Structures are given as C-alpha cells and as structure tokens.
C-alpha cells in the first residue's frame, strides 16, 4: 500500500508495509556490512533456531516529525544497549551499538515519506529484531543470525488513544525471578498471549502481572511498565529485577524530577496499596503514557480518582512534557534526540 493512501489520523497500532527495511546477516563469527532492501520476505530453513527454540529478540522505538519539520528518533542508544543485553542473555551475537544506531538512521531516512506529519497523532514505529537462522535440532544456540529493522506508521496502541484503560491482575506469571523478564525476548510475549486473550474476553485492555515468588507485588503489564502517582503528587514506579527497563519510564522519571520538580520513588509496590494511589499509567514506546482508570484483582476493583474519562493531571503533565520533547516543542536533555534529517 502506498503511504498516500493512509489516513494518518486514523491509524491504529497495526502493520503497514513501508518501502525499505535494513538487513544484516551473521555468519562465520561476524556481521556482514548490512544493507537496505525492499524485500519484506524472510525465507528460512525449516529447522532454523528461531523456529525450533524461539531464539529471537526485538526492540521498539519511534521516529517523530517535529513541529519544525525535522525527523528525529528518541534515545536509540538505549534501545541498542538493551538489545545487546538481551542478545547476551539469549546467547546471540550482539549487534554492535554504533551499527544499530546507524541502521536506525539509514532505515528512517530511506522511509522518510512514511514518517507521519506533525500533529496527526501518528508516528513511525521501528522494530529492530534478530533471530537464529541456521538449522538447530539439539537444544543449543544457532551459529547464524539475521538482524533486521522494519518500520510501520502507527497510531495509539490502545483503542481510544488517551481514554483510560482497564487492567486485570493476571493469574499467570510473566517472568520468573531469575528468568528473562528484564530482557526483550520474543518468548516473554509468546507466553503472554493466552492470558491476554483471556483478559480481552473478560473486557480488559491488558493484564498486570505480579511477582511470581510472592504474588504480592506489582511487576508490569505484557507490553509496558506501570507508574503511579501518590497523594502528594510523587511518581511511584515499581522496582523489580524481572521487569523490562523501559526507555520511556527511565525518561519519564528524569522528566518528573528535572522538568516538573516532582519526587520519584522507585520501590517495590504491593498490590494491596494501589488503592491509595490517585493516578496510574502504563508507559512504553507503543503505549507512550496510557492512563489506567481501573484495576480489577478478582473480586476487588480499584477505581483511581482520575476516573475513566480522561488522564489524571500529573499523567497529563508527564505526557505533554515527554511528547513535547519528542516532537521538538521543548528542549531535550543532552543526547536524547537523534536527528535524522
Ligand atoms: N515492558 C514491556 C514488557 C515492554 O514490552 C515494553 C515495550 O518495549 C516496555 C515495558 C516499555 O519499554 P520502552 O519504554 O523501552 O518501549
Ligand atoms: C514497544 O512499546 O515498543 C513494545 O515493544 C511493546 C509491544 C507490546 C508493542
């Protein structure tokens, strides 16, 4: 489909095939030089490591059209670093950080017509990913890999955009205490599909997972970190070794402290205390900041005072500041904005 046929303002979070993608292959112990291609098909051995033992990981970041017409990405160095950490945990060869950033630049520049115009609410989502390609039948790491980045223009991750969503406390666990929850392994998402379908069937937008060891503490949702606002207007973010270190969350805590003069408290958060918070939100590249109006834990329903109609005031302030930085309306902290063209 040509980008001209897209109604930017009506996009949801789904895939639209853009023109170019970046590909690099790892063979004989090294990554090749990589290139852009228009070929969106991946042809693999029936026995490829990714198909047999799910040796795959990914990242997510966005390119933004700024108020003055530039195209920028937001902290791609942090995605590059996180992918290196994920690769190491899955015994995959890390794609070098500088090369990751260069690949991001190349693929965004080549697809600049696919970066939605400023003010439409849409952005260009980038999906870097890597997978084992050679035949693997005994359980062991592959020796050949492919790294790719495709792009797709997207709108809001949750239907309704800024409307508060409902979460369900899942009976399933997301990540074992010394497992893979802190990295962006495909397997973390495969296992979340069954509980996600169940949550959707029961009328919830997403699941919130508890720590598997005690099932008393909030971890995160299937695709975003959770944040709370307490009665004093402080930002409270759950701390755990098995949640994904969200780039958005790390940026928001800096924004809250440096731009908004708010206190940030990173600590374990008990499910039993969330009734005392006044606002709740999900944060992530796809989710941006999605306000949460309601969390249901079996027969206990928590309705946050911010309600089901609009974002709470602190969540709104965080949202406006973060998106203001990303879209060039506010001056960014040093090194946060990577200008493409
Ligand atoms: N947590 C999970 C499980 C995710 O999949 C994501 C998305 O990347 C996040 C949190 C948010 O991370 P980020 O802000 O880096 O996109
Ligand atoms: C992202 O926010 O980039 C993610 O990878 C989350 C995913 C659920 C879409």
Short mmCIF file of C-alpha atoms and ligand atoms in Angstrom, two decimals:
data_model
loop_
_atom_site.label_atom_id
_atom_site.label_comp_id
_atom_site.label_asym_id
_atom_site.label_seq_id
_atom_site.Cartn_x
_atom_site.Cartn_y
_atom_site.Cartn_z
CA UNK A 1 0.00 0.00 0.00
CA UNK A 2 1.31 3.45 -0.79
CA UNK A 3 1.67 5.80 2.14
CA UNK A 4 -0.52 8.34 0.35
CA UNK A 5 -3.48 6.01 0.87
CA UNK A 6 -3.09 6.15 4.65
CA UNK A 7 -5.26 8.38 6.76
CA UNK A 8 -2.60 9.29 9.36
CA UNK A 9 -5.10 10.49 11.95
CA UNK A 10 -7.00 7.19 11.88
CA UNK A 11 -4.08 4.79 12.22
CA UNK A 12 -4.13 2.20 14.98
CA UNK A 13 -1.20 0.05 16.08
CA UNK A 14 -1.01 -2.28 13.10
CA UNK A 15 1.48 -3.15 10.38
CA UNK A 16 1.67 -1.25 7.10
CA UNK A 17 4.39 -2.33 4.76
CA UNK A 18 6.76 0.56 4.11
CA UNK A 19 9.29 0.66 1.33
CA UNK A 20 12.67 -0.19 2.88
CA UNK A 21 13.98 -2.40 5.65
CA UNK A 22 17.53 -2.94 6.92
CA UNK A 23 19.12 -6.41 6.95
CA UNK A 24 22.44 -7.75 8.21
CA UNK A 25 23.50 -11.40 8.50
CA UNK A 26 25.84 -13.02 10.98
CA UNK A 27 27.94 -15.89 9.64
CA UNK A 28 31.38 -17.34 10.45
CA UNK A 29 31.56 -15.28 13.61
CA UNK A 30 30.87 -11.84 12.13
CA UNK A 31 28.14 -9.48 10.99
CA UNK A 32 28.21 -8.56 7.30
CA UNK A 33 28.10 -4.91 6.32
CA UNK A 34 24.28 -4.84 6.09
CA UNK A 35 22.07 -3.05 3.58
CA UNK A 36 18.65 -1.64 2.88
CA UNK A 37 16.27 -3.76 0.84
CA UNK A 38 12.72 -3.53 -0.45
CA UNK A 39 12.23 -7.30 0.08
CA UNK A 40 9.95 -7.83 3.07
CA UNK A 41 10.06 -11.64 2.93
CA UNK A 42 12.24 -13.79 5.20
CA UNK A 43 12.97 -17.30 3.87
CA UNK A 44 14.36 -19.73 6.44
CA UNK A 45 15.36 -23.35 6.90
CA UNK A 46 12.52 -25.41 8.35
CA UNK A 47 14.92 -26.20 11.21
CA UNK A 48 16.06 -22.59 11.92
CA UNK A 49 16.90 -21.94 15.59
CA UNK A 50 14.17 -19.32 15.82
CA UNK A 51 11.52 -21.77 14.64
CA UNK A 52 12.54 -24.62 16.94
CA UNK A 53 13.70 -22.97 20.16
CA UNK A 54 12.40 -19.39 19.85
CA UNK A 55 15.83 -17.82 19.71
CA UNK A 56 14.61 -14.34 18.87
CA UNK A 57 14.54 -10.90 20.43
CA UNK A 58 13.39 -7.45 19.41
CA UNK A 59 13.30 -3.75 20.20
CA UNK A 60 10.84 -0.93 19.63
CA UNK A 61 11.43 2.77 19.09
CA UNK A 62 9.85 5.58 17.11
CA UNK A 63 10.71 8.30 14.63
CA UNK A 64 8.90 11.59 15.06
CA UNK A 65 8.21 14.54 12.76
CA UNK A 66 8.92 17.65 14.83
CA UNK A 67 6.99 20.89 14.96
CA UNK A 68 9.63 22.49 12.67
CA UNK A 69 9.55 19.62 10.14
CA UNK A 70 12.66 17.65 11.13
CA UNK A 71 12.67 13.87 11.57
CA UNK A 72 14.16 12.60 14.82
CA UNK A 73 14.37 9.44 16.91
CA UNK A 74 14.36 9.27 20.69
CA UNK A 75 17.31 7.76 22.61
CA UNK A 76 18.12 4.96 20.13
CA UNK A 77 21.34 4.35 22.09
CA UNK A 78 19.27 2.92 24.95
CA UNK A 79 17.47 0.50 22.63
CA UNK A 80 20.83 -0.50 21.15
CA UNK A 81 22.21 -1.19 24.64
CA UNK A 82 19.15 -3.12 25.73
CA UNK A 83 19.32 -5.28 22.61
CA UNK A 84 22.95 -6.07 23.37
CA UNK A 85 21.90 -7.19 26.87
CA UNK A 86 19.01 -9.24 25.50
CA UNK A 87 21.24 -10.89 22.90
CA UNK A 88 23.77 -11.89 25.56
CA UNK A 89 21.04 -13.48 27.71
CA UNK A 90 19.80 -15.49 24.70
CA UNK A 91 23.35 -16.45 23.58
CA UNK A 92 23.02 -14.44 20.39
CA UNK A 93 25.82 -12.31 18.94
CA UNK A 94 25.14 -8.69 19.98
CA UNK A 95 24.58 -6.31 17.09
CA UNK A 96 27.10 -3.53 17.81
CA UNK A 97 25.59 -0.40 19.36
CA UNK A 98 27.05 2.04 16.82
CA UNK A 99 25.85 -0.15 13.96
CA UNK A 100 22.36 -0.33 15.48
CA UNK A 101 22.17 3.47 15.57
CA UNK A 102 23.49 3.71 12.01
CA UNK A 103 20.91 1.16 10.83
CA UNK A 104 18.15 3.19 12.54
CA UNK A 105 19.36 6.30 10.72
CA UNK A 106 19.50 4.53 7.36
CA UNK A 107 16.09 2.93 7.58
CA UNK A 108 14.32 6.09 8.77
CA UNK A 109 15.99 8.27 6.16
CA UNK A 110 15.08 5.82 3.38
CA UNK A 111 11.45 5.74 4.57
CA UNK A 112 11.05 9.42 5.37
CA UNK A 113 7.81 9.65 3.38
CA UNK A 114 6.40 7.15 5.88
CA UNK A 115 7.01 9.36 8.91
CA UNK A 116 3.55 10.72 9.71
CA UNK A 117 3.15 14.51 9.60
CA UNK A 118 3.42 16.53 12.81
CA UNK A 119 0.14 16.92 14.64
CA UNK A 120 -1.60 13.82 13.29
CA UNK A 121 -1.01 11.80 16.46
CA UNK A 122 0.75 9.12 14.41
CA UNK A 123 4.45 8.25 14.45
CA UNK A 124 6.78 5.86 12.66
CA UNK A 125 7.39 2.74 14.75
CA UNK A 126 10.72 0.94 14.23
CA UNK A 127 11.02 -2.74 15.00
CA UNK A 128 14.64 -3.98 15.20
CA UNK A 129 14.79 -7.75 15.69
CA UNK A 130 17.18 -10.65 15.48
CA UNK A 131 16.77 -14.40 15.14
CA UNK A 132 18.71 -17.64 14.73
CA UNK A 133 18.63 -18.75 11.10
CA UNK A 134 20.66 -21.94 10.67
CA UNK A 135 19.33 -25.45 11.36
CA UNK A 136 19.39 -26.37 15.06
CA UNK A 137 17.86 -29.61 16.27
CA UNK A 138 19.66 -30.42 19.52
CA UNK A 139 18.94 -27.70 22.07
CA UNK A 140 21.78 -25.22 21.55
CA UNK A 141 22.32 -21.70 20.22
CA UNK A 142 22.29 -21.12 16.46
CA UNK A 143 25.55 -20.11 14.80
CA UNK A 144 23.96 -17.87 12.14
CA UNK A 145 21.63 -14.95 12.73
CA UNK A 146 19.78 -12.21 10.94
CA UNK A 147 19.28 -8.68 12.28
CA UNK A 148 16.55 -6.61 10.64
CA UNK A 149 14.70 -3.35 11.17
CA UNK A 150 11.36 -2.68 9.57
CA UNK A 151 9.24 0.42 10.06
CA UNK A 152 5.49 0.95 10.11
CA UNK A 153 3.43 4.07 10.73
CA UNK A 154 1.28 3.68 13.84
CA UNK A 155 -1.38 5.40 15.90
CA UNK A 156 -2.29 4.68 19.54
CA UNK A 157 -1.50 1.23 20.98
CA UNK A 158 -4.77 1.10 22.92
CA UNK A 159 -8.05 1.85 21.13
CA UNK A 160 -9.39 5.20 22.17
CA UNK A 161 -5.96 6.85 22.50
CA UNK A 162 -5.91 8.91 25.66
CA UNK A 163 -9.02 7.28 27.21
CA UNK A 164 -8.21 5.45 30.45
CA UNK A 165 -7.98 1.68 30.19
CA UNK A 166 -8.88 -1.23 32.48
CA UNK A 167 -6.35 -3.79 33.69
CA UNK A 168 -6.85 -7.23 35.13
CA UNK A 169 -4.46 -8.78 37.68
CA UNK A 170 -3.35 -11.94 35.92
CA UNK A 171 -3.42 -15.38 37.50
CA UNK A 172 -0.48 -16.23 35.23
CA UNK A 173 3.11 -15.15 35.80
CA UNK A 174 5.08 -13.16 33.28
CA UNK A 175 8.68 -13.66 34.32
CA UNK A 176 10.42 -15.91 36.81
CA UNK A 177 12.66 -14.17 39.38
CA UNK A 178 15.88 -15.19 37.64
CA UNK A 179 14.33 -15.64 34.19
CA UNK A 180 14.12 -13.38 31.14
CA UNK A 181 11.70 -10.65 32.25
CA UNK A 182 14.40 -7.96 32.20
CA UNK A 183 15.24 -8.55 28.52
CA UNK A 184 13.17 -8.23 25.37
CA UNK A 185 12.98 -11.88 24.37
CA UNK A 186 10.22 -12.97 21.99
CA UNK A 187 9.37 -15.80 24.37
CA UNK A 188 8.14 -13.31 27.01
CA UNK A 189 5.45 -12.21 24.59
CA UNK A 190 4.52 -15.68 23.28
CA UNK A 191 3.68 -16.76 26.81
CA UNK A 192 1.58 -13.63 27.38
CA UNK A 193 -0.83 -14.33 24.51
CA UNK A 194 -3.01 -16.83 26.33
CA UNK A 195 -3.59 -14.61 29.39
CA UNK A 196 -4.01 -11.60 27.09
CA UNK A 197 -6.80 -13.28 25.12
CA UNK A 198 -8.43 -14.22 28.40
CA UNK A 199 -8.20 -10.62 29.64
CA UNK A 200 -9.71 -9.33 26.38
CA UNK A 201 -12.55 -11.84 26.60
CA UNK A 202 -13.32 -10.52 30.07
CA UNK A 203 -13.39 -6.93 28.83
CA UNK A 204 -9.94 -5.76 29.98
CA UNK A 205 -7.37 -3.99 27.83
CA UNK A 206 -4.32 -5.67 29.36
CA UNK A 207 -3.01 -7.80 32.20
CA UNK A 208 -0.91 -6.57 35.06
CA UNK A 209 1.45 -9.25 36.36
CA UNK A 210 2.57 -9.82 39.94
CA UNK A 211 5.94 -11.05 41.14
CA UNK A 212 5.81 -14.85 40.80
CA UNK A 213 7.69 -15.54 44.04
CA UNK A 214 5.17 -13.94 46.43
CA UNK A 215 2.36 -12.70 44.14
CA UNK A 216 2.06 -9.60 46.31
CA UNK A 217 3.98 -7.01 44.27
CA UNK A 218 3.18 -5.23 41.01
CA UNK A 219 5.61 -6.01 38.19
CA UNK A 220 4.38 -4.69 34.83
CA UNK A 221 1.95 -5.41 32.01
CA UNK A 222 2.55 -7.52 28.92
CA UNK A 223 3.92 -4.59 26.93
CA UNK A 224 4.57 -1.63 29.23
CA UNK A 225 5.87 -0.59 32.66
CA UNK A 226 3.41 0.73 35.25
CA UNK A 227 3.64 4.02 37.09
CA UNK A 228 1.57 5.51 39.89
CA UNK A 229 1.04 8.95 41.35
CA UNK A 230 0.60 9.19 45.12
CA UNK A 231 -1.48 11.69 47.08
CA UNK A 232 1.48 14.05 47.38
CA UNK A 233 1.96 14.16 43.60
CA UNK A 234 5.08 11.97 43.70
CA UNK A 235 5.74 9.47 40.93
CA UNK A 236 5.97 5.92 42.28
CA UNK A 237 7.46 3.27 39.98
CA UNK A 238 7.63 -0.44 40.80
CA UNK A 239 11.14 -1.79 41.27
CA UNK A 240 11.89 -5.39 40.30
CA UNK A 241 14.71 -7.33 38.70
CA UNK A 242 12.32 -9.04 36.32
CA UNK A 243 10.66 -6.10 34.59
CA UNK A 244 11.86 -4.63 31.32
CA UNK A 245 13.91 -1.46 31.87
CA UNK A 246 11.64 0.78 29.81
CA UNK A 247 13.29 3.64 27.93
CA UNK A 248 10.06 5.61 28.34
CA UNK A 249 9.95 5.01 32.11
CA UNK A 250 13.59 5.99 32.55
CA UNK A 251 12.91 9.16 30.54
CA UNK A 252 9.73 9.98 32.45
CA UNK A 253 11.39 9.69 35.83
CA UNK A 254 14.07 12.13 34.63
CA UNK A 255 11.35 14.43 33.23
CA UNK A 256 9.41 14.31 36.51
CA UNK A 257 12.46 15.27 38.55
CA UNK A 258 14.21 17.72 36.26
CA UNK A 259 11.34 19.39 34.39
CA UNK A 260 8.42 19.05 36.76
CA UNK A 261 10.09 19.20 40.15
CA UNK A 262 8.37 16.04 41.29
CA UNK A 263 9.79 13.42 43.56
CA UNK A 264 10.32 9.98 42.02
CA UNK A 265 10.16 6.96 44.29
CA UNK A 266 11.36 3.68 42.81
CA UNK A 267 10.44 0.85 45.15
CA UNK A 268 8.55 -2.39 45.46
CA UNK A 269 4.82 -1.68 45.16
CA UNK A 270 2.36 -4.00 46.86
CA UNK A 271 -0.90 -4.82 45.13
CA UNK A 272 -2.59 -4.15 48.47
CA UNK A 273 -1.52 -0.48 48.46
CA UNK A 274 -2.52 0.58 44.97
CA UNK A 275 -5.95 1.66 46.25
CA UNK A 276 -4.11 4.58 47.88
CA UNK A 277 -2.72 5.99 44.62
CA UNK A 278 -4.53 8.77 42.79
CA UNK A 279 -3.35 8.10 39.24
CA UNK A 280 -1.97 5.16 37.30
CA UNK A 281 -0.50 4.87 33.83
CA UNK A 282 1.30 2.48 31.51
CA UNK A 283 4.43 3.68 29.82
CA UNK A 284 6.32 2.38 26.83
CA UNK A 285 7.25 3.25 23.28
CA UNK A 286 4.00 1.85 21.90
CA UNK A 287 1.86 2.84 24.90
CA UNK A 288 3.53 6.30 25.30
CA UNK A 289 1.64 7.01 28.56
CA UNK A 290 -1.71 5.32 28.59
CA UNK A 291 -3.82 6.28 31.58
CA UNK A 292 -5.27 3.45 33.68
CA UNK A 293 -8.65 4.13 35.28
CA UNK A 294 -9.35 0.75 36.82
CA UNK A 295 -7.54 -2.37 38.01
CA UNK A 296 -9.51 -5.48 38.92
CA UNK A 297 -7.96 -8.13 41.17
CA UNK A 298 -10.54 -10.92 41.29
CA UNK A 299 -13.38 -9.53 43.40
CA UNK A 300 -11.55 -6.31 44.30
CA UNK A 301 -12.00 -3.36 41.96
CA UNK A 302 -9.75 -0.33 42.25
CA UNK A 303 -11.03 2.80 40.59
CA UNK A 304 -8.43 5.55 40.52
CA UNK A 305 -9.77 9.01 41.42
CA UNK A 306 -8.69 10.27 37.96
CA UNK A 307 -11.62 8.24 36.57
CA UNK A 308 -12.41 6.59 33.25
CA UNK A 309 -12.90 9.72 31.15
CA UNK A 310 -9.56 11.46 30.93
CA UNK A 311 -5.93 11.37 32.01
CA UNK A 312 -5.17 12.48 35.54
CA UNK A 313 -3.40 15.86 35.84
CA UNK A 314 0.06 14.52 36.67
CA UNK A 315 -0.14 11.85 33.94
CA UNK A 316 -1.18 14.59 31.51
CA UNK A 317 1.73 16.77 32.59
CA UNK A 318 4.18 13.89 32.08
CA UNK A 319 2.62 13.06 28.71
CA UNK A 320 2.75 16.67 27.49
CA UNK A 321 6.37 17.09 28.58
CA UNK A 322 7.62 13.81 27.11
CA UNK A 323 5.83 14.24 23.77
CA UNK A 324 6.86 17.92 23.76
CA UNK A 325 10.49 16.80 23.92
CA UNK A 326 10.00 14.11 21.28
CA UNK A 327 8.21 16.45 18.86
CA UNK A 328 10.66 19.32 19.34
CA UNK A 329 8.31 21.66 21.23
CA UNK A 330 10.51 21.52 24.34
CA UNK A 331 14.26 21.48 24.62
CA UNK A 332 15.52 17.96 25.19
CA UNK A 333 18.13 16.93 27.72
CA UNK A 334 21.53 16.42 26.11
CA UNK A 335 21.75 13.31 23.92
CA UNK A 336 18.05 12.40 23.95
CA UNK A 337 17.21 13.45 20.41
CA UNK A 338 18.91 11.84 17.44
CA UNK A 339 18.33 13.98 14.38
CA UNK A 340 17.89 12.04 11.14
CA UNK A 341 17.12 14.79 8.63
N1 LIG B 1 7.68 -3.55 29.33
C1 LIG B 1 7.47 -4.42 28.34
C2 LIG B 1 7.16 -5.83 28.69
C3 LIG B 1 7.55 -4.00 27.00
O1 LIG B 1 7.35 -4.86 26.00
C4 LIG B 1 7.85 -2.65 26.72
C5 LIG B 1 7.98 -2.19 25.35
O2 LIG B 1 9.03 -2.05 24.83
C6 LIG B 1 8.05 -1.79 27.79
C7 LIG B 1 7.96 -2.26 29.07
C8 LIG B 1 8.36 -0.36 27.56
O3 LIG B 1 9.69 -0.16 27.17
P1 LIG B 1 10.12 1.05 26.28
O4 LIG B 1 9.71 2.28 27.01
O5 LIG B 1 11.60 0.93 26.20
O6 LIG B 1 9.45 0.91 24.97
C1 LIG B 2 7.09 -1.27 22.43
O1 LIG B 2 6.49 -0.46 23.14
O2 LIG B 2 7.91 -0.93 21.58
C2 LIG B 2 6.88 -2.70 22.57
O3 LIG B 2 7.71 -3.44 22.12
C3 LIG B 2 5.66 -3.21 23.23
C4 LIG B 2 4.88 -4.13 22.36
C5 LIG B 2 3.82 -4.72 23.20
C6 LIG B 2 4.29 -3.44 21.18
#
